[in-house]
Short mmCIF file of C-alpha atoms and ligand atoms in Angstrom, two decimals:
data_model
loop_
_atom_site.label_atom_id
_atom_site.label_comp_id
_atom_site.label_asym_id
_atom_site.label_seq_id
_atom_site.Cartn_x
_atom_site.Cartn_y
_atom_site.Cartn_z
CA UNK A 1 0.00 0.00 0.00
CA UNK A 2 1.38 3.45 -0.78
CA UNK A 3 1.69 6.34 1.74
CA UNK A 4 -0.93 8.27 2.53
CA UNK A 5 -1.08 12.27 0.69
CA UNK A 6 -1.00 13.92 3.85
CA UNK A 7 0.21 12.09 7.59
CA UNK A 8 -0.26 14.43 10.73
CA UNK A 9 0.98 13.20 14.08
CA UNK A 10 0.62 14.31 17.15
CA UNK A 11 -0.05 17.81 15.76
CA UNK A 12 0.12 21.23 18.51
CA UNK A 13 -0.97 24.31 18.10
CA UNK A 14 -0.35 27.11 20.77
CA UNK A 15 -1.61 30.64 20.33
CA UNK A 16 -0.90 33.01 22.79
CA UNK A 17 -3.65 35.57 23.79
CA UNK A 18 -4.38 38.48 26.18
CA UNK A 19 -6.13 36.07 28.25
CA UNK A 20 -3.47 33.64 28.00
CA UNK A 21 -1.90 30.80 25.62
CA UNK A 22 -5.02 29.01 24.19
CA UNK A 23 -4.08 24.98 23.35
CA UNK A 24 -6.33 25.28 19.62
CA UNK A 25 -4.94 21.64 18.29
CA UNK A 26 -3.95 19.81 21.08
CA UNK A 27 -2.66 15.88 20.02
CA UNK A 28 -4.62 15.87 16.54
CA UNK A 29 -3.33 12.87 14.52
CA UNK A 30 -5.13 11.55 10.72
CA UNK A 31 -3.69 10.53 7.24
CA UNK A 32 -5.73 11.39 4.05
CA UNK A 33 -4.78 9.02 1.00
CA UNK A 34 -4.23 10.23 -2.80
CA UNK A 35 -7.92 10.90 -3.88
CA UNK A 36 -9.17 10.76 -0.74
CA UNK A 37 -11.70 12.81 1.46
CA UNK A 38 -11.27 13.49 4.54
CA UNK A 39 -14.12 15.31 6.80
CA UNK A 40 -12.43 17.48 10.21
CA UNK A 41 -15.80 17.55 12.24
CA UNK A 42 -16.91 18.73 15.61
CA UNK A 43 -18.80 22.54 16.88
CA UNK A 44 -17.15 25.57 16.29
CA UNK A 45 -14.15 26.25 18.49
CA UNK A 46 -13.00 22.61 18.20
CA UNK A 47 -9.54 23.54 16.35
CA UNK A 48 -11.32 21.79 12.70
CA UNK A 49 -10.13 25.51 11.00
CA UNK A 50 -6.73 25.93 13.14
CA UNK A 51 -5.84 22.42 12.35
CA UNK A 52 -6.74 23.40 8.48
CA UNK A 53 -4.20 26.38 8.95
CA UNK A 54 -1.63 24.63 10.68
CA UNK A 55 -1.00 22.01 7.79
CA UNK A 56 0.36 24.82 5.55
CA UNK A 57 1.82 27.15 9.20
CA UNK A 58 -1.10 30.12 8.05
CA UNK A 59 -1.22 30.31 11.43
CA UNK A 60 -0.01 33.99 13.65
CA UNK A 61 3.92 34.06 14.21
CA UNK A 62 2.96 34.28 17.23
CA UNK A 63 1.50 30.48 17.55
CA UNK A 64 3.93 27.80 18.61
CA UNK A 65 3.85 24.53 16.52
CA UNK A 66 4.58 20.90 17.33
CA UNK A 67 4.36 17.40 16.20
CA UNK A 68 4.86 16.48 12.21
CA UNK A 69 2.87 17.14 9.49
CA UNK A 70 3.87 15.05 6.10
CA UNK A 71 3.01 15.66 2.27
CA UNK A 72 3.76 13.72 -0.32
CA UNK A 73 7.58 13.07 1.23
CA UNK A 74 8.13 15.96 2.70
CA UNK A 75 7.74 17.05 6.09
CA UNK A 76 6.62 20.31 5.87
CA UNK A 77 6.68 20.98 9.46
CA UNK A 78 10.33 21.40 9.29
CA UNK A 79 10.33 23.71 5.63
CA UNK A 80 11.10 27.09 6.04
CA UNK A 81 8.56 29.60 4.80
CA UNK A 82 10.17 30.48 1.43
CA UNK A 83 10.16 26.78 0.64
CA UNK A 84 6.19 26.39 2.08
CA UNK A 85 5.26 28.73 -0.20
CA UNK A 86 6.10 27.41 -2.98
CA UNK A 87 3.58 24.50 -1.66
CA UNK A 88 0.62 26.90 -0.59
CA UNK A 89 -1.73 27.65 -3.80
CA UNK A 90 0.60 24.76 -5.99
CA UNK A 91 0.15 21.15 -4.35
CA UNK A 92 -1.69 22.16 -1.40
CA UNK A 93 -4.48 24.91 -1.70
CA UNK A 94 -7.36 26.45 0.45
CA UNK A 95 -10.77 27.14 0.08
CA UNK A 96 -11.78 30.11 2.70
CA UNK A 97 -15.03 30.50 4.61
CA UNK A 98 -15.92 33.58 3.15
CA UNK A 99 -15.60 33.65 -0.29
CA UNK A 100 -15.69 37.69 -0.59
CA UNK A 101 -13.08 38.39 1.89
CA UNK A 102 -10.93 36.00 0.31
CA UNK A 103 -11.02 37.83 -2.96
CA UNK A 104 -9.67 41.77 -3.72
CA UNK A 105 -12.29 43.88 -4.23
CA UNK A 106 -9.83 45.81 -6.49
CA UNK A 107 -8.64 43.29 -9.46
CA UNK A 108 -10.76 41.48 -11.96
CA UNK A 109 -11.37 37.89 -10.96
CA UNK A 110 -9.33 37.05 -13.99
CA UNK A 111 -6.44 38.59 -13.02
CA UNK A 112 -6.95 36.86 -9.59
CA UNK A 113 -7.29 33.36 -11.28
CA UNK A 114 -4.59 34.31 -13.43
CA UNK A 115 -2.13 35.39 -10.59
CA UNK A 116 -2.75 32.13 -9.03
CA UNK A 117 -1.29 30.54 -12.08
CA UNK A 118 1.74 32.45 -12.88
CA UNK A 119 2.89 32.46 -9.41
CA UNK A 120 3.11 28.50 -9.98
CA UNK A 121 3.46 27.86 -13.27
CA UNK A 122 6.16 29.06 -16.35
CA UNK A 123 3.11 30.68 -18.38
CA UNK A 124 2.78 33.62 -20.69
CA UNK A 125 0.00 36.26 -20.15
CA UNK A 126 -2.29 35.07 -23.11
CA UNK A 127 -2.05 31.12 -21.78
CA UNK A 128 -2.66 32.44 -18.34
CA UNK A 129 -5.95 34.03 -19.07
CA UNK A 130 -6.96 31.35 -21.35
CA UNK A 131 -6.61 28.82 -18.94
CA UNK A 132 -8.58 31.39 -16.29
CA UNK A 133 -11.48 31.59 -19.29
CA UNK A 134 -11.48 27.57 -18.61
CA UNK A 135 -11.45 27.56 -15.48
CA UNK A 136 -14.63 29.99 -14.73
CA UNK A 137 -16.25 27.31 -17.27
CA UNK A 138 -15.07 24.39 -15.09
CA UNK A 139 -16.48 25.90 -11.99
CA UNK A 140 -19.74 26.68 -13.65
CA UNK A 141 -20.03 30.48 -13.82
CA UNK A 142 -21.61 31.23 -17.13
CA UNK A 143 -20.33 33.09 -20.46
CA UNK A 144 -16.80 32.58 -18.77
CA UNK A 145 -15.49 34.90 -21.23
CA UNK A 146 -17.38 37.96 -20.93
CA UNK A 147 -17.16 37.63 -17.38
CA UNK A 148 -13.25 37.27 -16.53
CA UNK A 149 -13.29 40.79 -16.70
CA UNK A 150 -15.42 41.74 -13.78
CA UNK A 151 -14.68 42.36 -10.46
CA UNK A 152 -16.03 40.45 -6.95
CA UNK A 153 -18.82 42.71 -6.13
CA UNK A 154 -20.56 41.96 -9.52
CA UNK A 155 -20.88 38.00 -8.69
CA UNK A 156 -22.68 36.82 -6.69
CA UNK A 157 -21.78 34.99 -2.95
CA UNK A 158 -22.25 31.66 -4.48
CA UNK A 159 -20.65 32.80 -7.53
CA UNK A 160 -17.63 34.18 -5.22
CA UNK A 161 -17.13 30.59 -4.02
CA UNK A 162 -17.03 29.37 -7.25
CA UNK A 163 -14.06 31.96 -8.40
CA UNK A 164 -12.80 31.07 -4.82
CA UNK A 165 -12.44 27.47 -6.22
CA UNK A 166 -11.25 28.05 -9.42
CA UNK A 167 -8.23 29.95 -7.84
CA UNK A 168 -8.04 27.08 -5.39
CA UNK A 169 -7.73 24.51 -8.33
CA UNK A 170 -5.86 26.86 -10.68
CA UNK A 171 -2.84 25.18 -10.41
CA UNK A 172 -4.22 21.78 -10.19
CA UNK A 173 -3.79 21.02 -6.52
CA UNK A 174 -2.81 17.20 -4.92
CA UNK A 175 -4.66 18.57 -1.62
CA UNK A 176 -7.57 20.96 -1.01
CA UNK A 177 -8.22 22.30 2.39
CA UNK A 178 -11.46 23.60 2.25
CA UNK A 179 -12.79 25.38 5.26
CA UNK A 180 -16.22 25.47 5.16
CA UNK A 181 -17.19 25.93 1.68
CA UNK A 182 -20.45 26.18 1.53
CA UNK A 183 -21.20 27.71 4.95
CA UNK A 184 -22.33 31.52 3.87
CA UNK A 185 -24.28 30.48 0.18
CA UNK A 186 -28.31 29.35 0.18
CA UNK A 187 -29.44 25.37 0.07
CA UNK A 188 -29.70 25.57 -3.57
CA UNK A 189 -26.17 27.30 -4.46
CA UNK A 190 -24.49 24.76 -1.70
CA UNK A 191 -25.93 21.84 -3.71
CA UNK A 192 -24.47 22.76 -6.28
CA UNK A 193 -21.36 23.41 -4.77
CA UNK A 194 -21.19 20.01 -3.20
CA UNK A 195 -21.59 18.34 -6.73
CA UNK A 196 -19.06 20.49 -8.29
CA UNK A 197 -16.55 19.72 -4.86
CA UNK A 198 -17.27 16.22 -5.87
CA UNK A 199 -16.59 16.34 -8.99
CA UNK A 200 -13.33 17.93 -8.81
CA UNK A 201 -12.39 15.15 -6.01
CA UNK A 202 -13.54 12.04 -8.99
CA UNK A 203 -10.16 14.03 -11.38
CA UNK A 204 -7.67 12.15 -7.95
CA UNK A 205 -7.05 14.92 -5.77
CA UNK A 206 -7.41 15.12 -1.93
CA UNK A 207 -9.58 16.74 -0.21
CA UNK A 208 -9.42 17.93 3.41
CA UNK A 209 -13.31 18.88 4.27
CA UNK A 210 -13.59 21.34 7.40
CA UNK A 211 -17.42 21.75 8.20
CA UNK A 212 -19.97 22.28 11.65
CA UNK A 213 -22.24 20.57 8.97
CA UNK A 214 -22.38 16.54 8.91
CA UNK A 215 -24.81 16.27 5.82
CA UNK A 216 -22.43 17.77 3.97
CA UNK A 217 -20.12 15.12 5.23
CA UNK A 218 -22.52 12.15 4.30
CA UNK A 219 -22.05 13.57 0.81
CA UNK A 220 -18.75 14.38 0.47
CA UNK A 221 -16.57 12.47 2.56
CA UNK A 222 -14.75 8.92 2.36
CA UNK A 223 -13.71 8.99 6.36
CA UNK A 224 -14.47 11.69 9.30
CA UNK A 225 -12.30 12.88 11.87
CA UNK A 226 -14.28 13.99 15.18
CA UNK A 227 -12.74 16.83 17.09
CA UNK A 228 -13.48 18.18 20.61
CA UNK A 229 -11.38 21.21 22.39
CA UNK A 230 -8.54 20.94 20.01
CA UNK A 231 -8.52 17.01 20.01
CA UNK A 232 -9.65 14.18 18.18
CA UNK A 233 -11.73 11.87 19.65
CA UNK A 234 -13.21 9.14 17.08
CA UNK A 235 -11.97 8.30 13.12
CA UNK A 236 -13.04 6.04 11.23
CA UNK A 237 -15.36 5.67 7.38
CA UNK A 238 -18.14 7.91 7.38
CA UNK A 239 -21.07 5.16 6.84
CA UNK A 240 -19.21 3.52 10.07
CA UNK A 241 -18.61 6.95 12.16
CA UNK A 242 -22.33 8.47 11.91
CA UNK A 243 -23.92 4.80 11.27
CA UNK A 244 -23.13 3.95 15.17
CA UNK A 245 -20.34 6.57 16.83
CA UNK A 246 -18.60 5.28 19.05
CA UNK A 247 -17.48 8.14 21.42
CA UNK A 248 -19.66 9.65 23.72
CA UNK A 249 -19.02 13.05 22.04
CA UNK A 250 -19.61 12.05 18.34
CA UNK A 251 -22.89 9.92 19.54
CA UNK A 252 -24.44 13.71 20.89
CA UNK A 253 -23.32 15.06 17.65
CA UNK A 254 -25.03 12.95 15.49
CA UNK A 255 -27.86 13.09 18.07
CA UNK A 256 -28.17 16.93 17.46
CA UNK A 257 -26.82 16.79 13.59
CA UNK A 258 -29.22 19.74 12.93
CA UNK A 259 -28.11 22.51 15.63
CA UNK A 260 -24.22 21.43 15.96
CA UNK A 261 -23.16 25.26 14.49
CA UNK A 262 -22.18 26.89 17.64
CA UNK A 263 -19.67 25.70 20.05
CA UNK A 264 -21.61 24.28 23.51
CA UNK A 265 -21.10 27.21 26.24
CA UNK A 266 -19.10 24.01 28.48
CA UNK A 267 -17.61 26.26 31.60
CA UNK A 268 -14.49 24.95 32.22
CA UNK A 269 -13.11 22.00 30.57
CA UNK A 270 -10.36 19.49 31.50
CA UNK A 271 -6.88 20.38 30.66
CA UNK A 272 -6.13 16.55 31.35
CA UNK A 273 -7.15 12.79 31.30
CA UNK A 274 -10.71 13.10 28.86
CA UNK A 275 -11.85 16.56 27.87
CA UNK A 276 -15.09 15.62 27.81
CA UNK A 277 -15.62 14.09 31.23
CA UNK A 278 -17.70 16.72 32.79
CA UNK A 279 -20.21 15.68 30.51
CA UNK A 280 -20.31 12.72 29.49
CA UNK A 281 -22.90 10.15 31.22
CA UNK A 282 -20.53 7.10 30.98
CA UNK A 283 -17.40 8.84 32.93
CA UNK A 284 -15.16 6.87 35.33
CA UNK A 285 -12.86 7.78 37.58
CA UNK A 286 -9.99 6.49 34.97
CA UNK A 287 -11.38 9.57 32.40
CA UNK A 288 -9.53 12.10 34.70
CA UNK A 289 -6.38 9.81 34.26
CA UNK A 290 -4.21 9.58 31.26
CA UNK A 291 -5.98 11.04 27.89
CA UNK A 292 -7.63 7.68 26.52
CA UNK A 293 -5.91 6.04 23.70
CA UNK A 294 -7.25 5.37 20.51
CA UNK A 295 -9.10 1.69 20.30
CA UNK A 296 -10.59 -0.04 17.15
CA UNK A 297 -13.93 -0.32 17.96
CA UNK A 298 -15.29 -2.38 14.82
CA UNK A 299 -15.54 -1.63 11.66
CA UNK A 300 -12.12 -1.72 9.98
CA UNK A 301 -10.56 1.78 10.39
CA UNK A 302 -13.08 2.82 12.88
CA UNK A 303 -11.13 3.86 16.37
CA UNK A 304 -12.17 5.96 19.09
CA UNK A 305 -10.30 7.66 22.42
CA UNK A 306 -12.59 6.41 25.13
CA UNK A 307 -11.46 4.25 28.72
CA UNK A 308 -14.20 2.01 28.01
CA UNK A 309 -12.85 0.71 24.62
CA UNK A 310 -9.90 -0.41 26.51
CA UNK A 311 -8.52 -3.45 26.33
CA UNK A 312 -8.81 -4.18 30.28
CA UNK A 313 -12.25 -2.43 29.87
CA UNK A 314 -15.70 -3.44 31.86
CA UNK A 315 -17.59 -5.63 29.04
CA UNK A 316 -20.99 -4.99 30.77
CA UNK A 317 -20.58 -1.44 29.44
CA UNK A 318 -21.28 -0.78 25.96
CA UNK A 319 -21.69 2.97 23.98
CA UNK A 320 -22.34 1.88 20.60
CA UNK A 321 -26.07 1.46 19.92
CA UNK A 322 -26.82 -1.93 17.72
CA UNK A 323 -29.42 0.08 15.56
CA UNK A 324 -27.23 2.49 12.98
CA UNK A 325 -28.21 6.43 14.73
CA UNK A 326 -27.69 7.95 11.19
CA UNK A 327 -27.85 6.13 7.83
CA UNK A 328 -25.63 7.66 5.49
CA UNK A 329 -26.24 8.04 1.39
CA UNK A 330 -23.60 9.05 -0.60
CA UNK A 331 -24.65 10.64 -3.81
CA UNK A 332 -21.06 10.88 -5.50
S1 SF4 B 401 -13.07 8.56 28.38
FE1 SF4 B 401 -14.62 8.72 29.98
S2 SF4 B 401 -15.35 10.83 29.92
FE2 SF4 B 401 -14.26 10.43 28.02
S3 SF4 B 401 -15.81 9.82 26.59
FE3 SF4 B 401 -15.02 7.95 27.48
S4 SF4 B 401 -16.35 7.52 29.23
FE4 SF4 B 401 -16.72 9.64 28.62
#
């Protein structure tokens, strides 16, 4: 079996803040394989988008980084920036939130798309904006031509995330991070953006899928990552992750699939042992111990980070329910 795209171990994040250092990523660890994706899930405040920004160091200065991230050979947790930028907007590329503050207000989106690919790529000016013109046609904004010209404010939100993309795939990308794509756009515009994120993933490349939203995961994603407070908590394939979660924290998300936006106003939560033990009905005294270790709990490639998944653990105690909680149809 070949390496995975993308390995991140043990992956740290510390940002320091008036009100002191905050621990964002805190101990994440997933792979993503070539063609692959890969859904970062959990409420906002979790670390999904720090995590996201750490892969490529878009974090502040400021932010102290450990563990190892690796792509496609290289370790780019040990590059220096000149060298990781070179990667950022070539092999590895991001998809922002908001598609209008991601794009200058001042330039055309053709130059933007066009920028994109001469900062990459040995082009002249006339290829450059002919491969823009075929881009805005890949991404599905109409009359591509007549419209390279104009500038943000004349498309659109949903037709901003679509120029969003196009720069995003301009250079043909191994790895997408895209941080909540379709977030700010209407039901109908983030269908179609979902079938034109899937499409683009059916050409091979990788995609790393931040979202608050888990229907968009059904769609979209081969295998989820759960986080909570900067950690992950459960992995595993999607159909086996939301068909019967396995951690007390993903089984409440899936419970509440439609209200999981905001981050849970949680007080004060555990620096050590389980985060999640001051709510969680099944806690032990052992979940203020160590942090639990990941445990299969299944299906192959399903794990969780839970005491009672243990090998020592209590057999009378089970989490999983036998009845799937969420059954999952992929449309791709
Ligand atoms: S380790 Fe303990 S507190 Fe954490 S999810 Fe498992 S049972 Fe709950």
């Amino acid at each position: 079996m070949s390496d995975p795209l993308l390995s991140v171990e043990g992956l740290r994040t510390r940002i320091p803040t008036e009100e002191g250092v905050v621990r964002a990523v805190d101990g994440v660890s997933f792979e993503i394989d070539r063609g692959e994706t890969v859904a970062l899930v959990g409420e906002s405040g979790s670390g999904k988008t720090v995590t996201c920004e750490t892969i490529t160091r878009l974090v502040p200065e400021t932010a102290t980084v450990t563990g190892e991230v690796r792509f496609d050979g290289e370790t780019l947790t040990d590059l220096e920036e000149n060298a990781l930028r070179r990667i950022r907007g070539n092999r590895i590329a991001h998809v922002f939130q908001n598609p209008r503050s991601a794009l200058d207000p001042v330039y055309s989106v053709g130059d933007q798309i066009a920028e994109a690919i001469t900062l990459h790529r040995d082009v002249q000016e006339r290829e450059a904006r002919e491969r823009t013109v075929a881009l805005l046609g890949r991404v599905g904004i109409p009359n591509p031509g007549e419209r390279v010209d104009d500038h943000p404010h004349e498309f659109s939100g949903g037709q901003c995330q679509r120029v969003a993309i196009a720069i995003a795939i301009a250079c043909e990308p191994a790895l997408l991070l895209a941080d909540e794509p379709t977030t700010s756009v209407d039901v109908t515009v983030q269908a179609r953006l979902l079938a034109l994120l899937s499409e683009l993933t059916e050409g091979g490349m990788s995609t790393l899928l931040v979202t608050h939203d888990l229907r968009v995961v059904a769609t979209l994603a081969d295998r989820v990552v759960v986080m909570f407070e900067g950690q992950t908590v459960e992995r595993g394939p999607t159909e086996a992750v939301f068909g019967r979660p396995a951690h007390p924290y993903t089984q409440a998300l899936v419970e509440s699939a439609a209200g999981v936006g905001e981050g849970a106003d949680r007080g004060e939560v555990p620096t050590d042992g389980c985060r999640f033990r001051h709510e969680c009905p099944h806690a032990i005294d052992a979940c203020a111990g160590e942090r639990p270790a990941f445990e299969p709990v299944g299906s192959p490639g399903h794990a969780a980070a839970c005491v009672h998944y243990a090998p020592e653990r209590d057999p009378s105690v089970v989490l999983a329910e036998s009845e799937p909680a969420w059954t999952v149809s992929r449309e791709r």
